[in-house]
Coordinates of C-alpha atoms in Angstrom, one line a residue:
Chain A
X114 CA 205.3 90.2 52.9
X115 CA 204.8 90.7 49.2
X116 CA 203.1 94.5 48.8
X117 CA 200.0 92.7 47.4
X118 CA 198.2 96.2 47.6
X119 CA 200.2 98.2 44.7
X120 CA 198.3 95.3 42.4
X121 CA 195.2 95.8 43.7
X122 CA 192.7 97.8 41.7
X123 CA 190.8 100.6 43.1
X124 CA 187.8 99.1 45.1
X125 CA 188.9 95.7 44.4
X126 CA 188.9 93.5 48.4
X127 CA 192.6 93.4 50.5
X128 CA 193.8 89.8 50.4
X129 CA 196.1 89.0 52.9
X130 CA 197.9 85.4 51.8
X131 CA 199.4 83.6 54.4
X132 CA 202.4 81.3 53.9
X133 CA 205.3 79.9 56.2
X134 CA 207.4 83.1 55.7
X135 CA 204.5 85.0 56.6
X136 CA 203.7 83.3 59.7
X137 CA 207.5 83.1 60.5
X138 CA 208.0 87.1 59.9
X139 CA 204.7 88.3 61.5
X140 CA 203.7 86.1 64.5
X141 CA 200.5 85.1 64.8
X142 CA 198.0 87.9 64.2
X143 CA 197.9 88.1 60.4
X144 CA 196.3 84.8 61.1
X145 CA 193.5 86.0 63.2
X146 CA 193.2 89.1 61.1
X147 CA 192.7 86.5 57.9
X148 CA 190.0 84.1 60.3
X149 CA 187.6 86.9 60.5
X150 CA 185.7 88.9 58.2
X151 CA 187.3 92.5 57.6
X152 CA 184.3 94.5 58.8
X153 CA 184.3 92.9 62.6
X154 CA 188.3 93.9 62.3
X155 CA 187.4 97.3 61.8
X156 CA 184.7 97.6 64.1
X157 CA 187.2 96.3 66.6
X158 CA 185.6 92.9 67.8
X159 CA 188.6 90.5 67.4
X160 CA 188.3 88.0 70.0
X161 CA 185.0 87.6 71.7
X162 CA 182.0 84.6 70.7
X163 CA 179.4 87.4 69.8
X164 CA 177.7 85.8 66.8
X165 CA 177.8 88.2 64.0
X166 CA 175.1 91.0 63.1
X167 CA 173.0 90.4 59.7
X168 CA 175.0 92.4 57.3
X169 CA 173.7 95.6 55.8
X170 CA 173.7 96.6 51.8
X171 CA 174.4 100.3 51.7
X172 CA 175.0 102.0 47.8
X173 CA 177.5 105.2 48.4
X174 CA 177.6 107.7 45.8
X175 CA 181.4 108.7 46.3
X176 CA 183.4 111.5 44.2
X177 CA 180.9 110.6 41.4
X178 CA 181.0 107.1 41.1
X179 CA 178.3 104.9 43.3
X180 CA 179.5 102.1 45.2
X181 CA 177.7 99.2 46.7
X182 CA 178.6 97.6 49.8
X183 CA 177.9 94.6 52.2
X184 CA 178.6 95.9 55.3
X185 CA 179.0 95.1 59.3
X186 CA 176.4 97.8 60.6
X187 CA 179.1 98.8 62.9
X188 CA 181.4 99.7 59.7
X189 CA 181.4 103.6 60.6
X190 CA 181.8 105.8 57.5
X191 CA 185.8 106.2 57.5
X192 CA 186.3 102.9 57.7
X193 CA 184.1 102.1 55.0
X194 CA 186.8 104.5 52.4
X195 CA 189.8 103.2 54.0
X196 CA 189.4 99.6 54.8
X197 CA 186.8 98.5 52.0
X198 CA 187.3 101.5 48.8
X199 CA 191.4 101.9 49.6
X200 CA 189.8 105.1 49.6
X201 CA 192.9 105.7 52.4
X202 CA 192.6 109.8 51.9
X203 CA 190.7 110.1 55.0
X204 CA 192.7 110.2 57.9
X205 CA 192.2 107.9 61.2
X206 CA 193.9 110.4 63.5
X207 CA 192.0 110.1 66.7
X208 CA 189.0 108.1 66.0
X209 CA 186.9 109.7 68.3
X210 CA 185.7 113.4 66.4
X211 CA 188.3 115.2 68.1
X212 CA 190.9 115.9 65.2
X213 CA 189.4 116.4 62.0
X214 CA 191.6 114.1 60.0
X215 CA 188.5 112.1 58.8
X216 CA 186.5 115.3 57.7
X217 CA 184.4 114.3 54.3
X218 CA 181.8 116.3 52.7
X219 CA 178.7 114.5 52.6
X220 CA 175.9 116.2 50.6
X221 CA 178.2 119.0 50.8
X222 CA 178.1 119.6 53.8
X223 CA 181.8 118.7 56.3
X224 CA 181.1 115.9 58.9
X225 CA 184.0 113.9 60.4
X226 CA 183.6 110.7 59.0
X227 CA 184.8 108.7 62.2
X228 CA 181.5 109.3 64.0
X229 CA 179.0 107.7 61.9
X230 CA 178.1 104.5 60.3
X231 CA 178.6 103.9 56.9
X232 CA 174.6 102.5 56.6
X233 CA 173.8 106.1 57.8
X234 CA 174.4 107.4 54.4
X235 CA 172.8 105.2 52.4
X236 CA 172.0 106.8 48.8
X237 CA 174.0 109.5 50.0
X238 CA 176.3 111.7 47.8
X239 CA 180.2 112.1 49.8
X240 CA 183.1 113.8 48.6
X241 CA 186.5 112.6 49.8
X242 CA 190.1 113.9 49.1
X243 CA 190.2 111.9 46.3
X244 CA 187.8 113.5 44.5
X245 CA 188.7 117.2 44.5
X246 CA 191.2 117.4 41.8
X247 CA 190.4 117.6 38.0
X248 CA 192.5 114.9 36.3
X249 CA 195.7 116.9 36.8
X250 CA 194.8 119.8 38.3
X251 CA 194.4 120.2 41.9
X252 CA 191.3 121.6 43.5
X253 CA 191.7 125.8 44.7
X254 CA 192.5 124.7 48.1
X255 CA 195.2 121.8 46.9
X256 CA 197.2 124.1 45.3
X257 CA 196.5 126.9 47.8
X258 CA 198.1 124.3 50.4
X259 CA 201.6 123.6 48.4
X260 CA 202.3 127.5 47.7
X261 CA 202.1 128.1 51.8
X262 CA 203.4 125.0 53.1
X263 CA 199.9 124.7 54.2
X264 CA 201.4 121.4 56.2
X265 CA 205.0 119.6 57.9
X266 CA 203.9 116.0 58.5
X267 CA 200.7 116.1 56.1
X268 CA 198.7 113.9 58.4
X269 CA 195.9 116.3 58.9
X270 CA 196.2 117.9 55.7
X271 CA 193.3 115.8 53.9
X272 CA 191.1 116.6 56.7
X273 CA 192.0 120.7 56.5
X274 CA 191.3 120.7 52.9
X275 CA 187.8 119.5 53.1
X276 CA 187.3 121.2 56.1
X277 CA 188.3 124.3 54.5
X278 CA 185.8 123.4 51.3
X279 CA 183.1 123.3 54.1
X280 CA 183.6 126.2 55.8
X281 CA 184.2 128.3 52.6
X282 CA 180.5 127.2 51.5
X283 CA 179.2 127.7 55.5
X284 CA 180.5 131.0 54.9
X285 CA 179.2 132.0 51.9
X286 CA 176.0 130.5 52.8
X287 CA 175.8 133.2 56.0
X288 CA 176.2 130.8 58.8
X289 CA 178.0 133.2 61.7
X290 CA 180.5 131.5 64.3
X291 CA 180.9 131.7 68.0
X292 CA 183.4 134.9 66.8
X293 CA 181.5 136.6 64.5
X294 CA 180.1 140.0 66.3
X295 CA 176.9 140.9 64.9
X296 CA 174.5 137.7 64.1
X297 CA 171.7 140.0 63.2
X298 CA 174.3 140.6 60.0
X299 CA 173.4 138.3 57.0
X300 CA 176.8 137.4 56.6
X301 CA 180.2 137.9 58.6
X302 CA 183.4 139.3 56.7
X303 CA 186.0 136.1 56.8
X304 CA 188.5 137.5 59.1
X305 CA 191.9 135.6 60.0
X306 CA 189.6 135.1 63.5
X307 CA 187.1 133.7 62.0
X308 CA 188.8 131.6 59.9
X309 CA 190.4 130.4 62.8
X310 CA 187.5 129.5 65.1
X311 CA 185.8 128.0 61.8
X312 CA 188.5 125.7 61.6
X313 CA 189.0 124.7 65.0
X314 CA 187.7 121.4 64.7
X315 CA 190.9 120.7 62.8
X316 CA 194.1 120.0 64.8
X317 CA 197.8 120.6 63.3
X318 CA 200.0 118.7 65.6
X319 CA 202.8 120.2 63.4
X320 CA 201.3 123.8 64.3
X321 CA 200.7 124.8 60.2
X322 CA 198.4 127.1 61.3
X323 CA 199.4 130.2 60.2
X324 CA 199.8 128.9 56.7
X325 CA 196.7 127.2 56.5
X326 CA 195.0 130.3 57.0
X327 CA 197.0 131.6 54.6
X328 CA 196.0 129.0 52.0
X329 CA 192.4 129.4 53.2
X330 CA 192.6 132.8 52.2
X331 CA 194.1 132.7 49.0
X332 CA 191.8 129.5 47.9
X333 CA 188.6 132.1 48.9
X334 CA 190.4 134.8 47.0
X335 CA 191.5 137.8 49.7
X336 CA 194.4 139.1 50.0
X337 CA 197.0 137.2 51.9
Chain B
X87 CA 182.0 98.3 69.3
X88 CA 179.7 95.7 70.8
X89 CA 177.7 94.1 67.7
X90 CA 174.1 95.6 67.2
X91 CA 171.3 95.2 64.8
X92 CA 170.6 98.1 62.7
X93 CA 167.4 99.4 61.5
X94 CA 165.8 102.3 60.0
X95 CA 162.1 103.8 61.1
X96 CA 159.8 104.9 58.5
X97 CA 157.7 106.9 61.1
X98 CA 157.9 107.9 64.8
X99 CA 155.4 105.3 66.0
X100 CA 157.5 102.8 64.8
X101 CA 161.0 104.1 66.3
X102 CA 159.1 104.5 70.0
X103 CA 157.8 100.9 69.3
X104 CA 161.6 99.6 68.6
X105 CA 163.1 102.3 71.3
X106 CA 160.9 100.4 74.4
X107 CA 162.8 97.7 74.1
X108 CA 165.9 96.7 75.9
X109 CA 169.0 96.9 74.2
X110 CA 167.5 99.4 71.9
X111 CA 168.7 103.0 71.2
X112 CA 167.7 105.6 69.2
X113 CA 170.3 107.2 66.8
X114 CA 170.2 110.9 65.6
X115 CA 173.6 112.6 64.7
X116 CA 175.4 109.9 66.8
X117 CA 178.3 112.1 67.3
X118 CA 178.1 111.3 70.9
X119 CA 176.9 107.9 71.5
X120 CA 178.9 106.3 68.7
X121 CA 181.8 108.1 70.5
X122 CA 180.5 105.5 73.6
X123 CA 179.9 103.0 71.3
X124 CA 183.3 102.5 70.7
X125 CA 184.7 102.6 74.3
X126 CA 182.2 100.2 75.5
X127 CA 180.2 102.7 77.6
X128 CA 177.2 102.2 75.5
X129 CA 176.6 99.2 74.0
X130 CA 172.8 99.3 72.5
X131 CA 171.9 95.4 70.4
X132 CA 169.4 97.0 68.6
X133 CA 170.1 100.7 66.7
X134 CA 167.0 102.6 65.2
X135 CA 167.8 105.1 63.1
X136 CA 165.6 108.2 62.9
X137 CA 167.7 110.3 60.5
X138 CA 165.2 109.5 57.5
X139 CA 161.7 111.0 59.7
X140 CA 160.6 114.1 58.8
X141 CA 161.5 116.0 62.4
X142 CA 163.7 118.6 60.5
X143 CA 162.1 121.7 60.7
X144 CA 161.9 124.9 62.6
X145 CA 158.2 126.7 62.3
X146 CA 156.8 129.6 63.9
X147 CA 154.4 128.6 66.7
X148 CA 150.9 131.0 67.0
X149 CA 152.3 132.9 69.8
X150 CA 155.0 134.3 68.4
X151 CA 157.5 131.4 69.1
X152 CA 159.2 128.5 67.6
X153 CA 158.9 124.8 67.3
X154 CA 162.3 122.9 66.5
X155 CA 162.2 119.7 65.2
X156 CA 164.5 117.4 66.7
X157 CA 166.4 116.6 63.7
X158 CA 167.3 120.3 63.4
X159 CA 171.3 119.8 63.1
X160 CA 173.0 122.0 66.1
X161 CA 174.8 124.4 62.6
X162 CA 171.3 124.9 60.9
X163 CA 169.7 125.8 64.2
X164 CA 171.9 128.8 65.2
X165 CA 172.3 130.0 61.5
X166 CA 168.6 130.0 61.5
X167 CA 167.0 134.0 61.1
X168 CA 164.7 133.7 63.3
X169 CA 167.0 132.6 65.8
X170 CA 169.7 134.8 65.2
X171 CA 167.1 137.9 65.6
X172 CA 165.2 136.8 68.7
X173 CA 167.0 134.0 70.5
X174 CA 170.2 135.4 70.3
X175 CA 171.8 133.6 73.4
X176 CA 170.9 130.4 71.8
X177 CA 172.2 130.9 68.8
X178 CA 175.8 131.9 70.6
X179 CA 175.5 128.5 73.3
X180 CA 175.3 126.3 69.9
X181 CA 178.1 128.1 68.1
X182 CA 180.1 127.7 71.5
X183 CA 179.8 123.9 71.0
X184 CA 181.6 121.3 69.7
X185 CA 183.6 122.1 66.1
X186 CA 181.8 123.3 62.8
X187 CA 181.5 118.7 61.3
X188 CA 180.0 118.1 64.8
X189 CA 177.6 120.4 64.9
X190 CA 176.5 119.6 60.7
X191 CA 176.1 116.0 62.0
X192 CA 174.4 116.9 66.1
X193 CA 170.9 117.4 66.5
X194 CA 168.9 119.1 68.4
X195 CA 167.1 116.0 70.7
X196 CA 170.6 114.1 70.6
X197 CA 172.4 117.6 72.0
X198 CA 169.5 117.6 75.1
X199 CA 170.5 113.9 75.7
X200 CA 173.9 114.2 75.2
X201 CA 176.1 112.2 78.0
X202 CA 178.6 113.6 80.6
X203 CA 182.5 114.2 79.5
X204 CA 183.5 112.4 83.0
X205 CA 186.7 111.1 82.5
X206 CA 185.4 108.0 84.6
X207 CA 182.4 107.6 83.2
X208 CA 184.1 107.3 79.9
X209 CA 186.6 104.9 81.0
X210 CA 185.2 101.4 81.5
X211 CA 188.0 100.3 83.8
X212 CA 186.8 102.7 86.8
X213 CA 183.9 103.0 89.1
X214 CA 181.1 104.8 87.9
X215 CA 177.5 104.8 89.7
X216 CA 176.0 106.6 86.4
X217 CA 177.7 103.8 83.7
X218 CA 177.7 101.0 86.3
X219 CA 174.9 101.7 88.8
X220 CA 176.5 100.7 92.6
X221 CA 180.1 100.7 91.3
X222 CA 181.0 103.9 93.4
X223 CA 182.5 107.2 92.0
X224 CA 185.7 107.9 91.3
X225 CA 185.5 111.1 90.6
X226 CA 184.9 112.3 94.1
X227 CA 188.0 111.6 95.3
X228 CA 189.8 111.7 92.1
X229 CA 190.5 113.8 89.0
X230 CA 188.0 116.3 88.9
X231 CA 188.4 119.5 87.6
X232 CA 185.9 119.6 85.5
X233 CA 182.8 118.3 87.6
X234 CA 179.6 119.5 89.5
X235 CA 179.4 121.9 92.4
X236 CA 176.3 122.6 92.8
X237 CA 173.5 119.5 93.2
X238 CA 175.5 116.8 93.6
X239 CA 175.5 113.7 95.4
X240 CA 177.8 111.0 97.3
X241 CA 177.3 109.0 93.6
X242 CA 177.8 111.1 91.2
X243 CA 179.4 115.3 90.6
X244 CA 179.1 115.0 86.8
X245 CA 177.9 118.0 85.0
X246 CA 175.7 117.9 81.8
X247 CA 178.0 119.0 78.9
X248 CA 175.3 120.7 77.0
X249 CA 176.0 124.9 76.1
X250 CA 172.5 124.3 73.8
X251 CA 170.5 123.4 76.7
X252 CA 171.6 125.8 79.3
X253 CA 170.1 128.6 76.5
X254 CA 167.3 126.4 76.6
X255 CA 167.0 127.1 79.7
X256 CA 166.9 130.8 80.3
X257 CA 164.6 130.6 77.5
X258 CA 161.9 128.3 78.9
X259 CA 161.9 125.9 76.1
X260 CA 159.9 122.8 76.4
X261 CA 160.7 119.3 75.2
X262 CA 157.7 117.2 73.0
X263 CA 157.5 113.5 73.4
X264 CA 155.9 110.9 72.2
X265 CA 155.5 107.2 73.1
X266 CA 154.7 103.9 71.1
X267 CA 150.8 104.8 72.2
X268 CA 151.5 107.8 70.4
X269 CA 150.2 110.1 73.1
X270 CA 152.4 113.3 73.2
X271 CA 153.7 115.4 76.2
X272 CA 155.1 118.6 76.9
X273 CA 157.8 118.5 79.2
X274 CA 159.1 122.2 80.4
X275 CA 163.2 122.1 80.2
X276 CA 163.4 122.8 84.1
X277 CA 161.8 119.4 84.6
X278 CA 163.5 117.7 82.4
X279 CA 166.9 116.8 83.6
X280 CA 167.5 115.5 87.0
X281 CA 169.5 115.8 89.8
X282 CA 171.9 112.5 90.1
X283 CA 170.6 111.8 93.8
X284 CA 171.3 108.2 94.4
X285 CA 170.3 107.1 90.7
X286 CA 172.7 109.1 88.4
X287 CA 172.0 106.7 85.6
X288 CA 168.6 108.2 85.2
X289 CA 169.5 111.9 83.2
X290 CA 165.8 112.7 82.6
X291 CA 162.6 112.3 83.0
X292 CA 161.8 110.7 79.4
X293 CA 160.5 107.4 80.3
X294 CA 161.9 104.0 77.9
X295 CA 160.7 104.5 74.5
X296 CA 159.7 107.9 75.0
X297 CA 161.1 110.2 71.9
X298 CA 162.0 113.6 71.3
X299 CA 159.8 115.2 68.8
X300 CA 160.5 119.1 68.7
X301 CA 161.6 121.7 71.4
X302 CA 159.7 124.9 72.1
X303 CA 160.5 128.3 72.5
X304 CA 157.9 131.0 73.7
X305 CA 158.7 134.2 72.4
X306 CA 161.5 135.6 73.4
X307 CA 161.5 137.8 77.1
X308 CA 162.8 141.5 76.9
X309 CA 166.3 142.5 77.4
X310 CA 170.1 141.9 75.9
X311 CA 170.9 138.1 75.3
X312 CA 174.3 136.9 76.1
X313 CA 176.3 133.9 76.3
X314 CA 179.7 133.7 78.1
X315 CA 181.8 130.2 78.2
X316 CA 184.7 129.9 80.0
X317 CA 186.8 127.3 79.1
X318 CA 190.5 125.7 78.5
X319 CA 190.8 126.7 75.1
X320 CA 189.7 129.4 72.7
X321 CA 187.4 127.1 70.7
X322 CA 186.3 123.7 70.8
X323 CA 186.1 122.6 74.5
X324 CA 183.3 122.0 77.0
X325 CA 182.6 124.6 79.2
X326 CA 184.4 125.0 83.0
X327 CA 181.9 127.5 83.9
X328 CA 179.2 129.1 81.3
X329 CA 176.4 131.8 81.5
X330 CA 173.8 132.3 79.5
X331 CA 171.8 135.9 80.3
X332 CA 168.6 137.8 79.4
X333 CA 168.7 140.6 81.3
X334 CA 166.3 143.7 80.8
X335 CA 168.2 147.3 82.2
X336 CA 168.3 150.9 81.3
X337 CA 170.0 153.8 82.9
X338 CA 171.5 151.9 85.5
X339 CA 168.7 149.7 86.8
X340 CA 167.9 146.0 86.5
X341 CA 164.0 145.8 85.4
X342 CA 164.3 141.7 84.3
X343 CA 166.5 139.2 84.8
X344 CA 167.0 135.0 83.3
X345 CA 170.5 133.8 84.6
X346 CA 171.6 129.7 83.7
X347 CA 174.4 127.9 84.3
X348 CA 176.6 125.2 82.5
X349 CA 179.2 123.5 83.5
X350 CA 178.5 123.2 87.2
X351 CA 175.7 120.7 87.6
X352 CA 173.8 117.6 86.6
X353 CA 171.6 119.9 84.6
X354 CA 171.6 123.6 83.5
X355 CA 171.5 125.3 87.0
X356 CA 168.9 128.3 87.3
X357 CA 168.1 129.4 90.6
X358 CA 165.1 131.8 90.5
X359 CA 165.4 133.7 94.3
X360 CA 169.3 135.1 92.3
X361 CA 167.3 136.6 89.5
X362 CA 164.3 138.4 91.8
X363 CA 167.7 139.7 93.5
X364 CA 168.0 141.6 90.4
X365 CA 165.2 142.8 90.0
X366 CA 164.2 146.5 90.4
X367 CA 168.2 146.9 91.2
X368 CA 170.5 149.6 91.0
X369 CA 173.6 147.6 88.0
X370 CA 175.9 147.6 90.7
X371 CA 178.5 145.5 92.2
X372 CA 176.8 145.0 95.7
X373 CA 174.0 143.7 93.8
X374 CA 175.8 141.6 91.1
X375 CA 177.6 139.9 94.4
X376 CA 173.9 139.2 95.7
X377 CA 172.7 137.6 92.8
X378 CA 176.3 135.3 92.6
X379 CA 175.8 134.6 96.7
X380 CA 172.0 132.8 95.8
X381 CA 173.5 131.2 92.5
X382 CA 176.3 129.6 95.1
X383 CA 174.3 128.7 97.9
X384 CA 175.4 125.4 99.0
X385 CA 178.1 125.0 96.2
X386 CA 181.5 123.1 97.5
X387 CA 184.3 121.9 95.5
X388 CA 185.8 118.4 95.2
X389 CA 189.7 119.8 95.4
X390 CA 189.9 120.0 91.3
X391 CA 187.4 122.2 91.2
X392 CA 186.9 124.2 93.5
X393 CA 188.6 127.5 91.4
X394 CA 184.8 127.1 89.8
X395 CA 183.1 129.0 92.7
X396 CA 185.1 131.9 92.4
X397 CA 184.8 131.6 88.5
X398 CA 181.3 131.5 88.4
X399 CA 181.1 135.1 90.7
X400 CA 183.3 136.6 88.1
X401 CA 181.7 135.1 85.3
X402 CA 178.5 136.3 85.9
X403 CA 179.7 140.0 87.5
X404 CA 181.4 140.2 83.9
X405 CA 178.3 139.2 82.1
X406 CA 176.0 141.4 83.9
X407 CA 178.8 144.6 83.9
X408 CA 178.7 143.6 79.9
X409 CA 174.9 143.9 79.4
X410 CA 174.0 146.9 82.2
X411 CA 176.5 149.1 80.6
X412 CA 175.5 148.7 77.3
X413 CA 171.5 149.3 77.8

């Protein structure tokens, strides 16, 4: 199949073109995927007579440039960047809020972006990956991640950056964590411990850990 | 995901006037029931979202106490002050929770109506009496390390995942409601969840269309505040067995005592004769082992869980050991 994607600018929709090779080389299902609209193929309802929900308009305001969408309701937010902005950044590790991959900040704040709807955020400001480098130079953390092999596979890596960016501002803000010892205390000291337990809702399968804490570390300026 | 309509209220009236019907469900921080969404256990036509009402806040009430509104995220709530200083135990259930982006996103109405982690429930392929009313239970006789203990019935041993609510509990919180009339109610925590019985799909006693406003803590009771979870990993997993304490000692003797339990039952188990056993005692083992004996009454294990009634003695000995020697 002709990589019809590298031509694509960013935002612009996937087209899937179908021709006799292409049915010859792939079966059947880039047929079906073509027959329905893209938003009921990533909300997962291929197949059944359900007739369609009314669609939803939802304007995003994403790493600084606004976006307006027509959207299944069922579109959940990381689907939204991958499938409809080739905003593919975001991770879809587990789908379910389990493994971080998907973490975005939305008004600042990190969420996992596989466990809520897209129409949710309407008018809302999100920052993704994509948007955390200047031009050419990486964001703190970015560059923090290279210098310790912050990563193996780099599957989760997206997900540990923003994560990180979250908990960095959590941090300075004075939220405590399950680990922190005195909550009375305005704000806890960043220990590798809590560093750890801040981060937990991030899985490395390839076991980075101890060099993402040391990028963490470095990217929030202690001594590593 | 099953294919919904979406809307957005504009006030509470409106939300309880969408939420009566059938098919409809309310949405909050939707970190759990999207989660259902997706598997099929859940699978509302009509979504009403209340992110946009003004239900967000956390004010002090005129006797000393406060009144969370139910929009307060699960992160805000235990980095809140107040809470920190004075409700100390909830503060440590909620940071016990979940991971950091769930609880930014949770709420503090969606955490109370949170849904069980039973494998079967969550698996559409399998009996379940609480997902598929007179389907049977395959947890019983099945997988089921993680389940109920204490309370349960021939339908349904699922616990209530909640840490935030077992706090809730010791505390004395009550849960405000309203309904499409409008009229309000005050329901106190301990009557709020239910015992599975024979209808397990039935969690609470909110009726349809019934919303959560705001929870309410009195002030705070005298004594240390603690909040042990035991679980499978460090961080990030739901609770095997947890305890959540306020207990009021000095020099050796028990003057007060609030004990709740996550982890083994339908709802967050408090048994009140365990904590009078406390009271006016000597902080010693003979009397730790009294308190655990009323706690356990009547608790049996399924097979997979049964290392949860010796867990729970040695959970709470180890809590109570914690706070008597330090007051």
């Amino acid at each position: 199949m002709d990589d019809h994607e590298s031509n694509r600018a960013p935002g612009a929709p996937i087209r899937v073109e179908v021709n006799r090779r292409t049915v010859i080389e792939t079966g059947t299902t880039v047929l079906l995927l073509t027959a329905l609209p893209r938003a009921a193929v990533a909300a997962g309802s291929v197949g059944n007579n359900e007739p369609l929900p009314p669609p939803v308009n939802v304007e995003l305001q994403i790493n600084g440039r606004r976006h307006s969408l027509t959207l299944d309701p069922r579109t959940t937010l990381l689907d939204a960047l991958r499938e409809h902005l080739a905003l593919t950044g975001s991770k879809k590790g587990c789908d379910h809020g389990q493994c971080g991959a998907c973490t975005v900040l939305i008004e600042g704040r990190r969420i996992n972006s596989c466990l809520t709807l897209a129409v949710m955020h309407d008018g809302q400001t999100i920052t993704t990956i994509e948007g955390l480098a200047q031009g050419e130079n990486l964001h703190p953390l970015q560059t923090a991640f290279v210098e310790h092999d912050g990563f193996q596979c780099g599957y989760c890596t997206s997900g540990q950056i923003c994560s990180a960016i979250g908990m960095l501002a959590e941090s300075r803000s004075g939220m405590p964590s399950y680990v922190t010892e005195d909550l009375t205390k305005s704000a806890a000291e960043l220990t590798d411990a809590e560093i750890r337990e801040r981060m937990s809702g991030n899985i490395c399968r390839c076991a980075a850990y101890p060099n993402i804490v040391e990028a963490i570390k470095q990217a929030a300026g202690m001594p590593t | 995901m099953k294919a919904f309509t979406y809307q957005r209220a504009d006030s509470t009236a409106q939300a309880a006037a969408a939420a009566v019907e059938p098919g409809a469900k309310i949405i909050a921080g939707g970190t759990n029931l999207l989660d259902l969404m997706k598997l099929q256990v859940e699978t509302p036509s009509n979504l009403v979202d209340i992110n946009r009402l003004p239900l967000d806040k956390i004010e002090e009430t005129p006797d000393g106490g406060l009144r969370i509104g139910t929009l307060v995220r699960n992160s805000d709530l235990a980095a809140d002050p107040r809470v920190r200083q004075r409700y100390g135990v909830l503060s440590r259930a909620l940071l016990a929770g979940a991971s950091a982006q769930l609880r930014n996103k949770a709420t503090t109405g969606g955490n109370l109506l949170q849904r069980t982690r039973c494998y079967y429930f969550y698996d559409i392929t399998k009996p379940c009496n609480k997902r598929s009313p007179g389907s049977g239970c395959a947890a019983i006789a099945g997988f089921n390390r993680i389940h109920a203990i204490l309370g349960t019935s021939e339908h349904c041993i699922a616990t209530h995942p909640s840490d935030m609510a077992v706090a809730m509990r010791t505390l004395d919180a009550k849960v405000e409601t309203v309904n499409r009339q409008g009229e309000t109610k005050v329901i106190p925590i301990a009557e709020f969840y239910r015992l599975p019985g024979n209808t397990p799909e039935i969690e609470t006693s909110l009726k349809p269309g019934e919303i959560i406003t705001a929870v309410t803590l009195p002030p705070p009771p005298p004594g240390v505040q603690v909040y042990r979870k035991v679980r499978d990993r460090a961080s990030y997993a739901f609770a095997l067995v947890s305890v959540a304490a306020i207990v009021d000692s000095t020099r050796g003797r028990i003057r007060s005592a609030r004990l709740a339990f996550g982890g083994l039952a339908h709802r967050p188990w408090r048994v009140a004769y365990a904590e009078q056993r406390l009271v006016n005692a000597p902080a010693n083992t003979t009397t730790f082992t009294a308190a655990a004996d009323a706690v356990l009454e009547g608790a049996h294990g399924f097979g997979g869980n049964d290392f949860k009634l010796p867990l729970t003695r040695r959970t709470l000995t180890g809590v109570l050991l914690e706070i008597t020697t330090q007051s």
